[in-house]
Amino acid sequence: MGTGSTLGLIQQKLASARSVTVLTGAGISADSGVPTFRGADGLWRNFRAEDLATPEAFKRDPRLVWEWYNWRRELIATKRPNPAHDAVASMEHRFDQFWLITQNVDGLHRDAGSRKLSEIHGNIWMVRCTQCRCVTDNRDVPIAILPLCSNCGGLLRPHIVWFGESLAEQDLEASEAALESSDLCLIIGTSGLVYPAAGFGAIAKQAGAFIVEINLDATAQSSLVDVALHGRAKDIVPLLLQA
Ligand code: OAD
């Protein structure tokens, strides 16, 4: 099937879909200038996740971890949603049922207007107290290092799911419910290597959904998808909605 007819098929599927779930990863924000994790210039090529994105690393050296997150906050603060984020945001008004599951912590889906979403790895613009556990918005750039809780004086940490930590129960439940009821699932810009999100396509597939992958390259989950479109998310995702 050529790219044109593949696109037409997906447009048709979307036109008749009742329940749509979208799963996104760092690739959708790459077009906004946010670095991915595993690509040529990916963050995990230059930094060790064990030193920066684990509860043990934070216990050992909270200053180092906060300096890294402050650097990422400074970078992300300059970025804006791109046409792929905008197209995904518009989808929540098009379908009877819609849910967006994002692994991204950059907040760009919210900035684009998405509200029906689970940010399963957290949000870089939120902080959580290590003492009283309260979660608050924090847009300070730069953020004070070390930042302290205004309620109890405890040390704040990024509200991010680090390696070795579990997803919030409500995010997992909302994601699984959406995947199990979807008749179409778009998987955009993720390498499909980090669980549980790496298993989400299989859940949708088992539920009978038509699965579309949009990515620069083939990925770990390409073998399970019905159709793969290779290219930049910002070019492809808006096209899907042009019926
Ligand atoms: P990765 O960096 O592992 O993968 C990014 C994917 O996006 C790759 O498959 C690229 O081919 C693809 N890609 C890059 N640019 C693209 C573009 N312009 N259009 C479409 N696709 C493009 O990122 P994730 O899969 O999101 O965890 O990584 C999953 C998790 O691992 C992240 O959420 C993060 C990381 O450790 C936390 O932050 C907790």
PDB file of C-alpha atoms and ligand atoms in Angstrom:
ATOM      1  CA  MET A   1       0.000   0.000   0.000  1.00  0.00           C
ATOM      2  CA  GLY A   2       1.414   3.453  -0.891  1.00  0.00           C
ATOM      3  CA  THR A   3       1.607   6.258   1.627  1.00  0.00           C
ATOM      4  CA  GLY A   4      -1.352   8.040   0.019  1.00  0.00           C
ATOM      5  CA  SER A   5      -3.707   5.073   0.259  1.00  0.00           C
ATOM      6  CA  THR A   6      -2.451   4.265   3.772  1.00  0.00           C
ATOM      7  CA  LEU A   7      -3.239   7.802   4.826  1.00  0.00           C
ATOM      8  CA  GLY A   8      -6.677   7.509   3.219  1.00  0.00           C
ATOM      9  CA  LEU A   9      -7.341   4.289   5.124  1.00  0.00           C
ATOM     10  CA  ILE A  10      -6.418   5.894   8.450  1.00  0.00           C
ATOM     11  CA  GLN A  11      -8.517   8.966   7.653  1.00  0.00           C
ATOM     12  CA  GLN A  12     -11.482   6.660   6.962  1.00  0.00           C
ATOM     13  CA  LYS A  13     -10.919   4.722  10.175  1.00  0.00           C
ATOM     14  CA  LEU A  14     -10.770   7.979  12.110  1.00  0.00           C
ATOM     15  CA  ALA A  15     -13.924   9.282  10.439  1.00  0.00           C
ATOM     16  CA  SER A  16     -15.905   6.273  11.666  1.00  0.00           C
ATOM     17  CA  ALA A  17     -14.134   5.751  15.021  1.00  0.00           C
ATOM     18  CA  ARG A  18     -16.188   6.086  18.172  1.00  0.00           C
ATOM     19  CA  SER A  19     -13.507   5.619  20.783  1.00  0.00           C
ATOM     20  CA  VAL A  20      -9.938   6.782  20.187  1.00  0.00           C
ATOM     21  CA  THR A  21      -6.890   6.501  22.403  1.00  0.00           C
ATOM     22  CA  VAL A  22      -3.612   8.272  21.654  1.00  0.00           C
ATOM     23  CA  LEU A  23      -0.306   7.281  23.267  1.00  0.00           C
ATOM     24  CA  THR A  24       2.549   9.743  22.891  1.00  0.00           C
ATOM     25  CA  GLY A  25       6.250   9.811  23.702  1.00  0.00           C
ATOM     26  CA  ALA A  26       9.180  12.166  23.361  1.00  0.00           C
ATOM     27  CA  GLY A  27       9.041  12.129  19.544  1.00  0.00           C
ATOM     28  CA  ILE A  28       5.933  14.326  19.444  1.00  0.00           C
ATOM     29  CA  SER A  29       7.782  17.026  21.377  1.00  0.00           C
ATOM     30  CA  ALA A  30      10.991  16.617  19.369  1.00  0.00           C
ATOM     31  CA  ASP A  31       9.370  18.799  16.701  1.00  0.00           C
ATOM     32  CA  SER A  32       9.043  21.531  19.350  1.00  0.00           C
ATOM     33  CA  GLY A  33      12.762  21.282  20.129  1.00  0.00           C
ATOM     34  CA  VAL A  34      12.525  19.149  23.292  1.00  0.00           C
ATOM     35  CA  PRO A  35      15.264  16.472  23.302  1.00  0.00           C
ATOM     36  CA  THR A  36      14.201  12.821  23.195  1.00  0.00           C
ATOM     37  CA  PHE A  37      15.777  10.188  25.457  1.00  0.00           C
ATOM     38  CA  ARG A  38      17.204   7.532  23.174  1.00  0.00           C
ATOM     39  CA  GLY A  39      17.841   9.206  19.805  1.00  0.00           C
ATOM     40  CA  ALA A  40      21.230  10.399  18.502  1.00  0.00           C
ATOM     41  CA  ASP A  41      21.105  13.498  20.734  1.00  0.00           C
ATOM     42  CA  GLY A  42      18.905  11.796  23.326  1.00  0.00           C
ATOM     43  CA  LEU A  43      19.250  12.698  26.997  1.00  0.00           C
ATOM     44  CA  TRP A  44      20.207   9.147  27.983  1.00  0.00           C
ATOM     45  CA  ARG A  45      23.128   9.297  25.539  1.00  0.00           C
ATOM     46  CA  ASN A  46      24.737  12.057  27.570  1.00  0.00           C
ATOM     47  CA  PHE A  47      23.428  11.492  31.096  1.00  0.00           C
ATOM     48  CA  ARG A  48      23.069   8.403  33.260  1.00  0.00           C
ATOM     49  CA  ALA A  49      19.474   7.780  34.316  1.00  0.00           C
ATOM     50  CA  GLU A  50      20.751   6.029  37.461  1.00  0.00           C
ATOM     51  CA  ASP A  51      22.368   9.318  38.612  1.00  0.00           C
ATOM     52  CA  LEU A  52      19.411  11.567  37.843  1.00  0.00           C
ATOM     53  CA  ALA A  53      16.069   9.810  37.569  1.00  0.00           C
ATOM     54  CA  THR A  54      15.789   7.314  40.409  1.00  0.00           C
ATOM     55  CA  PRO A  55      14.653   7.695  44.045  1.00  0.00           C
ATOM     56  CA  GLU A  56      18.122   6.488  45.121  1.00  0.00           C
ATOM     57  CA  ALA A  57      19.832   9.240  43.106  1.00  0.00           C
ATOM     58  CA  PHE A  58      17.614  11.865  44.764  1.00  0.00           C
ATOM     59  CA  LYS A  59      18.361  10.501  48.223  1.00  0.00           C
ATOM     60  CA  ARG A  60      22.096  10.487  47.471  1.00  0.00           C
ATOM     61  CA  ASP A  61      22.361  13.911  45.850  1.00  0.00           C
ATOM     62  CA  PRO A  62      19.134  15.954  45.683  1.00  0.00           C
ATOM     63  CA  ARG A  63      21.066  19.035  44.579  1.00  0.00           C
ATOM     64  CA  LEU A  64      22.447  17.278  41.474  1.00  0.00           C
ATOM     65  CA  VAL A  65      19.017  15.918  40.578  1.00  0.00           C
ATOM     66  CA  TRP A  66      17.378  19.338  41.024  1.00  0.00           C
ATOM     67  CA  GLU A  67      20.098  21.018  38.956  1.00  0.00           C
ATOM     68  CA  TRP A  68      19.376  18.614  36.113  1.00  0.00           C
ATOM     69  CA  TYR A  69      15.617  19.165  36.346  1.00  0.00           C
ATOM     70  CA  ASN A  70      16.169  22.923  36.558  1.00  0.00           C
ATOM     71  CA  TRP A  71      18.203  22.739  33.348  1.00  0.00           C
ATOM     72  CA  ARG A  72      15.395  20.812  31.650  1.00  0.00           C
ATOM     73  CA  ARG A  73      12.768  23.250  32.973  1.00  0.00           C
ATOM     74  CA  GLU A  74      14.796  26.170  31.564  1.00  0.00           C
ATOM     75  CA  LEU A  75      14.955  24.439  28.192  1.00  0.00           C
ATOM     76  CA  ILE A  76      11.287  23.365  28.065  1.00  0.00           C
ATOM     77  CA  ALA A  77      10.077  26.805  29.212  1.00  0.00           C
ATOM     78  CA  THR A  78      11.177  28.179  25.827  1.00  0.00           C
ATOM     79  CA  LYS A  79       9.238  25.557  23.813  1.00  0.00           C
ATOM     80  CA  ARG A  80       5.744  25.734  22.372  1.00  0.00           C
ATOM     81  CA  PRO A  81       3.304  23.019  21.219  1.00  0.00           C
ATOM     82  CA  ASN A  82       3.654  22.088  17.538  1.00  0.00           C
ATOM     83  CA  PRO A  83       0.932  21.149  15.002  1.00  0.00           C
ATOM     84  CA  ALA A  84       0.959  17.512  16.212  1.00  0.00           C
ATOM     85  CA  HIS A  85       0.100  18.572  19.803  1.00  0.00           C
ATOM     86  CA  ASP A  86      -2.596  20.875  18.374  1.00  0.00           C
ATOM     87  CA  ALA A  87      -4.097  18.079  16.242  1.00  0.00           C
ATOM     88  CA  VAL A  88      -4.188  15.705  19.226  1.00  0.00           C
ATOM     89  CA  ALA A  89      -5.861  18.421  21.334  1.00  0.00           C
ATOM     90  CA  SER A  90      -8.546  18.878  18.686  1.00  0.00           C
ATOM     91  CA  MET A  91      -9.302  15.125  18.725  1.00  0.00           C
ATOM     92  CA  GLU A  92     -10.893  15.219  22.166  1.00  0.00           C
ATOM     93  CA  HIS A  93     -13.776  17.200  20.671  1.00  0.00           C
ATOM     94  CA  ARG A  94     -14.250  14.877  17.690  1.00  0.00           C
ATOM     95  CA  PHE A  95     -14.952  11.485  19.196  1.00  0.00           C
ATOM     96  CA  ASP A  96     -17.574  10.132  21.601  1.00  0.00           C
ATOM     97  CA  GLN A  97     -14.772   8.758  23.707  1.00  0.00           C
ATOM     98  CA  PHE A  98     -11.221   9.996  23.670  1.00  0.00           C
ATOM     99  CA  TRP A  99      -8.231   9.634  25.953  1.00  0.00           C
ATOM    100  CA  LEU A 100      -4.648  10.804  25.601  1.00  0.00           C
ATOM    101  CA  ILE A 101      -1.925   8.908  27.425  1.00  0.00           C
ATOM    102  CA  THR A 102       1.395  10.711  27.374  1.00  0.00           C
ATOM    103  CA  GLN A 103       4.766   9.651  28.708  1.00  0.00           C
ATOM    104  CA  ASN A 104       5.982  13.227  28.281  1.00  0.00           C
ATOM    105  CA  VAL A 105       6.516  15.395  31.328  1.00  0.00           C
ATOM    106  CA  ASP A 106       6.952  18.652  29.397  1.00  0.00           C
ATOM    107  CA  GLY A 107       3.321  19.794  29.713  1.00  0.00           C
ATOM    108  CA  LEU A 108       3.094  20.676  25.982  1.00  0.00           C
ATOM    109  CA  HIS A 109      -0.117  18.657  25.503  1.00  0.00           C
ATOM    110  CA  ARG A 110      -1.799  20.733  28.219  1.00  0.00           C
ATOM    111  CA  ASP A 111      -0.388  23.910  26.679  1.00  0.00           C
ATOM    112  CA  ALA A 112      -2.011  22.847  23.388  1.00  0.00           C
ATOM    113  CA  GLY A 113      -5.376  22.502  25.170  1.00  0.00           C
ATOM    114  CA  SER A 114      -5.596  18.749  25.881  1.00  0.00           C
ATOM    115  CA  ARG A 115      -7.644  18.075  29.017  1.00  0.00           C
ATOM    116  CA  LYS A 116      -8.701  14.423  28.616  1.00  0.00           C
ATOM    117  CA  LEU A 117      -5.281  13.031  29.420  1.00  0.00           C
ATOM    118  CA  SER A 118      -3.122  10.999  31.763  1.00  0.00           C
ATOM    119  CA  GLU A 119       0.436  12.262  32.153  1.00  0.00           C
ATOM    120  CA  ILE A 120       1.594   8.849  33.267  1.00  0.00           C
ATOM    121  CA  HIS A 121       5.209   9.875  34.002  1.00  0.00           C
ATOM    122  CA  GLY A 122       4.188  13.088  35.769  1.00  0.00           C
ATOM    123  CA  ASN A 123       4.760  16.716  34.885  1.00  0.00           C
ATOM    124  CA  ILE A 124       7.967  18.727  35.151  1.00  0.00           C
ATOM    125  CA  TRP A 125       5.932  21.788  36.200  1.00  0.00           C
ATOM    126  CA  MET A 126       4.651  20.079  39.337  1.00  0.00           C
ATOM    127  CA  VAL A 127       6.484  19.394  42.584  1.00  0.00           C
ATOM    128  CA  ARG A 128       5.734  16.999  45.429  1.00  0.00           C
ATOM    129  CA  CYS A 129       6.700  17.321  49.073  1.00  0.00           C
ATOM    130  CA  THR A 130       8.787  14.415  50.355  1.00  0.00           C
ATOM    131  CA  GLN A 131       7.302  15.001  53.840  1.00  0.00           C
ATOM    132  CA  CYS A 132       3.594  15.928  53.579  1.00  0.00           C
ATOM    133  CA  ARG A 133       3.260  14.566  49.982  1.00  0.00           C
ATOM    134  CA  CYS A 134       1.267  17.585  48.754  1.00  0.00           C
ATOM    135  CA  VAL A 135       1.490  18.150  44.999  1.00  0.00           C
ATOM    136  CA  THR A 136       1.617  21.717  43.689  1.00  0.00           C
ATOM    137  CA  ASP A 137       2.163  23.580  40.431  1.00  0.00           C
ATOM    138  CA  ASN A 138       5.515  25.312  40.213  1.00  0.00           C
ATOM    139  CA  ARG A 139       6.578  27.297  37.134  1.00  0.00           C
ATOM    140  CA  ASP A 140       9.649  28.946  38.706  1.00  0.00           C
ATOM    141  CA  VAL A 141      12.518  29.199  36.222  1.00  0.00           C
ATOM    142  CA  PRO A 142      15.040  28.924  37.693  1.00  0.00           C
ATOM    143  CA  ILE A 143      13.652  26.998  40.640  1.00  0.00           C
ATOM    144  CA  ALA A 144      15.322  27.488  44.049  1.00  0.00           C
ATOM    145  CA  ILE A 145      17.811  24.720  44.751  1.00  0.00           C
ATOM    146  CA  LEU A 146      16.912  23.097  47.044  1.00  0.00           C
ATOM    147  CA  PRO A 147      13.173  23.971  46.914  1.00  0.00           C
ATOM    148  CA  LEU A 148      11.168  23.633  50.149  1.00  0.00           C
ATOM    149  CA  CYS A 149       7.447  23.001  50.766  1.00  0.00           C
ATOM    150  CA  SER A 150       5.481  26.128  51.703  1.00  0.00           C
ATOM    151  CA  ASN A 151       3.126  24.002  53.872  1.00  0.00           C
ATOM    152  CA  CYS A 152       5.575  22.038  56.015  1.00  0.00           C
ATOM    153  CA  GLY A 153       9.128  23.067  55.076  1.00  0.00           C
ATOM    154  CA  GLY A 154       9.940  19.588  53.711  1.00  0.00           C
ATOM    155  CA  LEU A 155      12.163  19.009  50.687  1.00  0.00           C
ATOM    156  CA  LEU A 156      10.303  19.147  47.374  1.00  0.00           C
ATOM    157  CA  ARG A 157      11.011  16.710  44.556  1.00  0.00           C
ATOM    158  CA  PRO A 158       9.937  16.754  40.900  1.00  0.00           C
ATOM    159  CA  HIS A 159       6.448  15.205  40.477  1.00  0.00           C
ATOM    160  CA  ILE A 160       7.853  12.674  38.043  1.00  0.00           C
ATOM    161  CA  VAL A 161       7.726   8.894  37.977  1.00  0.00           C
ATOM    162  CA  TRP A 162      11.360   7.815  38.186  1.00  0.00           C
ATOM    163  CA  PHE A 163      12.862   4.467  37.221  1.00  0.00           C
ATOM    164  CA  GLY A 164      11.919   1.911  39.846  1.00  0.00           C
ATOM    165  CA  GLU A 165       8.709   3.766  40.812  1.00  0.00           C
ATOM    166  CA  SER A 166       5.140   2.780  39.966  1.00  0.00           C
ATOM    167  CA  LEU A 167       2.637   4.786  37.976  1.00  0.00           C
ATOM    168  CA  ALA A 168      -0.177   6.426  39.943  1.00  0.00           C
ATOM    169  CA  GLU A 169      -3.024   3.919  40.286  1.00  0.00           C
ATOM    170  CA  GLN A 170      -5.571   6.337  38.809  1.00  0.00           C
ATOM    171  CA  ASP A 171      -3.421   6.950  35.722  1.00  0.00           C
ATOM    172  CA  LEU A 172      -2.970   3.244  35.140  1.00  0.00           C
ATOM    173  CA  GLU A 173      -6.703   2.582  35.559  1.00  0.00           C
ATOM    174  CA  ALA A 174      -7.728   5.451  33.273  1.00  0.00           C
ATOM    175  CA  SER A 175      -5.203   4.354  30.637  1.00  0.00           C
ATOM    176  CA  GLU A 176      -6.217   0.700  30.695  1.00  0.00           C
ATOM    177  CA  ALA A 177      -9.933   1.568  30.582  1.00  0.00           C
ATOM    178  CA  ALA A 178      -9.359   3.782  27.536  1.00  0.00           C
ATOM    179  CA  LEU A 179      -7.199   1.205  25.750  1.00  0.00           C
ATOM    180  CA  GLU A 180      -9.653  -1.615  26.412  1.00  0.00           C
ATOM    181  CA  SER A 181     -12.573   0.340  24.978  1.00  0.00           C
ATOM    182  CA  SER A 182     -10.848   1.923  21.988  1.00  0.00           C
ATOM    183  CA  ASP A 183     -11.554   1.034  18.395  1.00  0.00           C
ATOM    184  CA  LEU A 184      -8.613   3.080  17.158  1.00  0.00           C
ATOM    185  CA  CYS A 185      -5.278   3.699  18.835  1.00  0.00           C
ATOM    186  CA  LEU A 186      -2.557   6.074  17.624  1.00  0.00           C
ATOM    187  CA  ILE A 187       0.961   5.536  18.968  1.00  0.00           C
ATOM    188  CA  ILE A 188       3.050   8.628  18.287  1.00  0.00           C
ATOM    189  CA  GLY A 189       6.788   9.180  18.801  1.00  0.00           C
ATOM    190  CA  THR A 190       7.694   6.560  21.366  1.00  0.00           C
ATOM    191  CA  SER A 191      10.432   3.939  21.192  1.00  0.00           C
ATOM    192  CA  GLY A 192       8.142   1.492  23.031  1.00  0.00           C
ATOM    193  CA  LEU A 193      10.894   0.402  25.389  1.00  0.00           C
ATOM    194  CA  VAL A 194       9.634   1.619  28.763  1.00  0.00           C
ATOM    195  CA  TYR A 195       6.927  -0.350  30.571  1.00  0.00           C
ATOM    196  CA  PRO A 196       4.097  -0.233  31.321  1.00  0.00           C
ATOM    197  CA  ALA A 197       3.488   2.121  28.363  1.00  0.00           C
ATOM    198  CA  ALA A 198       5.381  -0.266  26.075  1.00  0.00           C
ATOM    199  CA  GLY A 199       2.589  -2.795  26.684  1.00  0.00           C
ATOM    200  CA  PHE A 200      -0.305  -0.401  26.010  1.00  0.00           C
ATOM    201  CA  GLY A 201      -0.452  -1.062  22.261  1.00  0.00           C
ATOM    202  CA  ALA A 202      -0.898  -4.773  22.958  1.00  0.00           C
ATOM    203  CA  ILE A 203      -3.819  -4.037  25.311  1.00  0.00           C
ATOM    204  CA  ALA A 204      -5.577  -2.003  22.611  1.00  0.00           C
ATOM    205  CA  LYS A 205      -4.817  -4.654  20.009  1.00  0.00           C
ATOM    206  CA  GLN A 206      -6.284  -7.373  22.192  1.00  0.00           C
ATOM    207  CA  ALA A 207      -9.403  -5.247  22.592  1.00  0.00           C
ATOM    208  CA  GLY A 208      -9.736  -5.218  18.792  1.00  0.00           C
ATOM    209  CA  ALA A 209      -8.511  -1.678  18.109  1.00  0.00           C
ATOM    210  CA  PHE A 210      -6.935  -0.679  14.809  1.00  0.00           C
ATOM    211  CA  ILE A 211      -3.405   0.425  15.708  1.00  0.00           C
ATOM    212  CA  VAL A 212      -1.482   3.155  13.891  1.00  0.00           C
ATOM    213  CA  GLU A 213       2.110   4.036  14.673  1.00  0.00           C
ATOM    214  CA  ILE A 214       3.628   7.382  13.721  1.00  0.00           C
ATOM    215  CA  ASN A 215       7.380   7.548  14.161  1.00  0.00           C
ATOM    216  CA  LEU A 216      10.538   8.508  12.309  1.00  0.00           C
ATOM    217  CA  ASP A 217      11.606   4.857  12.349  1.00  0.00           C
ATOM    218  CA  ALA A 218      10.381   1.330  13.051  1.00  0.00           C
ATOM    219  CA  THR A 219      10.221   0.597  16.793  1.00  0.00           C
ATOM    220  CA  ALA A 220      10.021  -2.268  19.260  1.00  0.00           C
ATOM    221  CA  GLN A 221       6.251  -2.367  18.815  1.00  0.00           C
ATOM    222  CA  SER A 222       6.019  -1.920  15.036  1.00  0.00           C
ATOM    223  CA  SER A 223       5.300  -5.626  14.558  1.00  0.00           C
ATOM    224  CA  LEU A 224       1.966  -5.368  16.382  1.00  0.00           C
ATOM    225  CA  VAL A 225       0.628  -2.280  14.626  1.00  0.00           C
ATOM    226  CA  ASP A 226      -1.778  -2.405  11.691  1.00  0.00           C
ATOM    227  CA  VAL A 227      -0.210   0.549   9.905  1.00  0.00           C
ATOM    228  CA  ALA A 228       3.039   2.434  10.448  1.00  0.00           C
ATOM    229  CA  LEU A 229       3.647   5.899   9.020  1.00  0.00           C
ATOM    230  CA  HIS A 230       7.244   7.044   9.013  1.00  0.00           C
ATOM    231  CA  GLY A 231       8.000  10.743   9.279  1.00  0.00           C
ATOM    232  CA  ARG A 232       7.771  13.679  11.614  1.00  0.00           C
ATOM    233  CA  ALA A 233       4.781  13.787  13.928  1.00  0.00           C
ATOM    234  CA  LYS A 234       4.210  17.480  13.214  1.00  0.00           C
ATOM    235  CA  ASP A 235       3.777  16.728   9.491  1.00  0.00           C
ATOM    236  CA  ILE A 236       1.778  13.513   9.753  1.00  0.00           C
ATOM    237  CA  VAL A 237      -0.635  13.888  12.678  1.00  0.00           C
ATOM    238  CA  PRO A 238      -2.481  16.975  11.308  1.00  0.00           C
ATOM    239  CA  LEU A 239      -2.914  15.160   7.956  1.00  0.00           C
ATOM    240  CA  LEU A 240      -4.776  12.303   9.634  1.00  0.00           C
ATOM    241  CA  LEU A 241      -7.645  14.608  10.485  1.00  0.00           C
ATOM    242  CA  GLN A 242      -8.062  16.014   6.993  1.00  0.00           C
ATOM    243  CA  ALA A 243     -10.952  13.896   5.781  1.00  0.00           C
TER     244      ALA A 243
HETATM  245  P1  OAD B   1      12.505   7.792  23.365  1.00  0.00           P
HETATM  246  O1  OAD B   1      13.568   8.826  23.311  1.00  0.00           O
HETATM  247  O2  OAD B   1      12.851   6.445  23.895  1.00  0.00           O
HETATM  248  O3  OAD B   1      11.898   7.568  21.910  1.00  0.00           O
HETATM  249  C1  OAD B   1      11.508   8.640  21.109  1.00  0.00           C
HETATM  250  C2  OAD B   1      10.898   8.085  19.830  1.00  0.00           C
HETATM  251  O4  OAD B   1      10.439   9.189  19.044  1.00  0.00           O
HETATM  252  C3  OAD B   1      11.866   7.291  18.957  1.00  0.00           C
HETATM  253  O5  OAD B   1      11.236   6.081  18.562  1.00  0.00           O
HETATM  254  C4  OAD B   1      12.101   8.201  17.731  1.00  0.00           C
HETATM  255  O6  OAD B   1      12.286   7.471  16.525  1.00  0.00           O
HETATM  256  C5  OAD B   1      10.801   8.991  17.699  1.00  0.00           C
HETATM  257  N1  OAD B   1      10.907  10.334  17.109  1.00  0.00           N
HETATM  258  C6  OAD B   1      11.914  11.239  17.238  1.00  0.00           C
HETATM  259  N2  OAD B   1      11.605  12.380  16.608  1.00  0.00           N
HETATM  260  C7  OAD B   1      10.373  12.216  16.071  1.00  0.00           C
HETATM  261  C8  OAD B   1       9.506  13.050  15.293  1.00  0.00           C
HETATM  262  N3  OAD B   1       9.840  14.297  14.972  1.00  0.00           N
HETATM  263  N4  OAD B   1       8.300  12.536  14.910  1.00  0.00           N
HETATM  264  C9  OAD B   1       7.953  11.264  15.243  1.00  0.00           C
HETATM  265  N5  OAD B   1       8.737  10.434  15.965  1.00  0.00           N
HETATM  266  C10 OAD B   1       9.925  10.892  16.372  1.00  0.00           C
HETATM  267  O7  OAD B   1      11.277   8.438  24.175  1.00  0.00           O
HETATM  268  P2  OAD B   1      10.026   7.723  24.885  1.00  0.00           P
HETATM  269  O8  OAD B   1       9.599   6.522  24.130  1.00  0.00           O
HETATM  270  O9  OAD B   1       9.031   8.776  25.137  1.00  0.00           O
HETATM  271  O10 OAD B   1      10.700   8.599  31.206  1.00  0.00           O
HETATM  272  O11 OAD B   1      10.670   7.270  26.253  1.00  0.00           O
HETATM  273  C11 OAD B   1       9.881   6.720  27.262  1.00  0.00           C
HETATM  274  C12 OAD B   1      10.327   7.192  28.630  1.00  0.00           C
HETATM  275  O12 OAD B   1      11.729   6.939  28.799  1.00  0.00           O
HETATM  276  C13 OAD B   1      10.189   8.680  28.855  1.00  0.00           C
HETATM  277  O13 OAD B   1       8.892   9.073  29.254  1.00  0.00           O
HETATM  278  C14 OAD B   1      11.200   8.977  29.919  1.00  0.00           C
HETATM  279  C15 OAD B   1      12.339   8.079  29.463  1.00  0.00           C
HETATM  280  O14 OAD B   1      13.167   7.616  30.478  1.00  0.00           O
HETATM  281  C16 OAD B   1      10.506   9.568  32.152  1.00  0.00           C
HETATM  282  O15 OAD B   1      10.676  10.750  31.953  1.00  0.00           O
HETATM  283  C17 OAD B   1      10.042   9.071  33.462  1.00  0.00           C
END
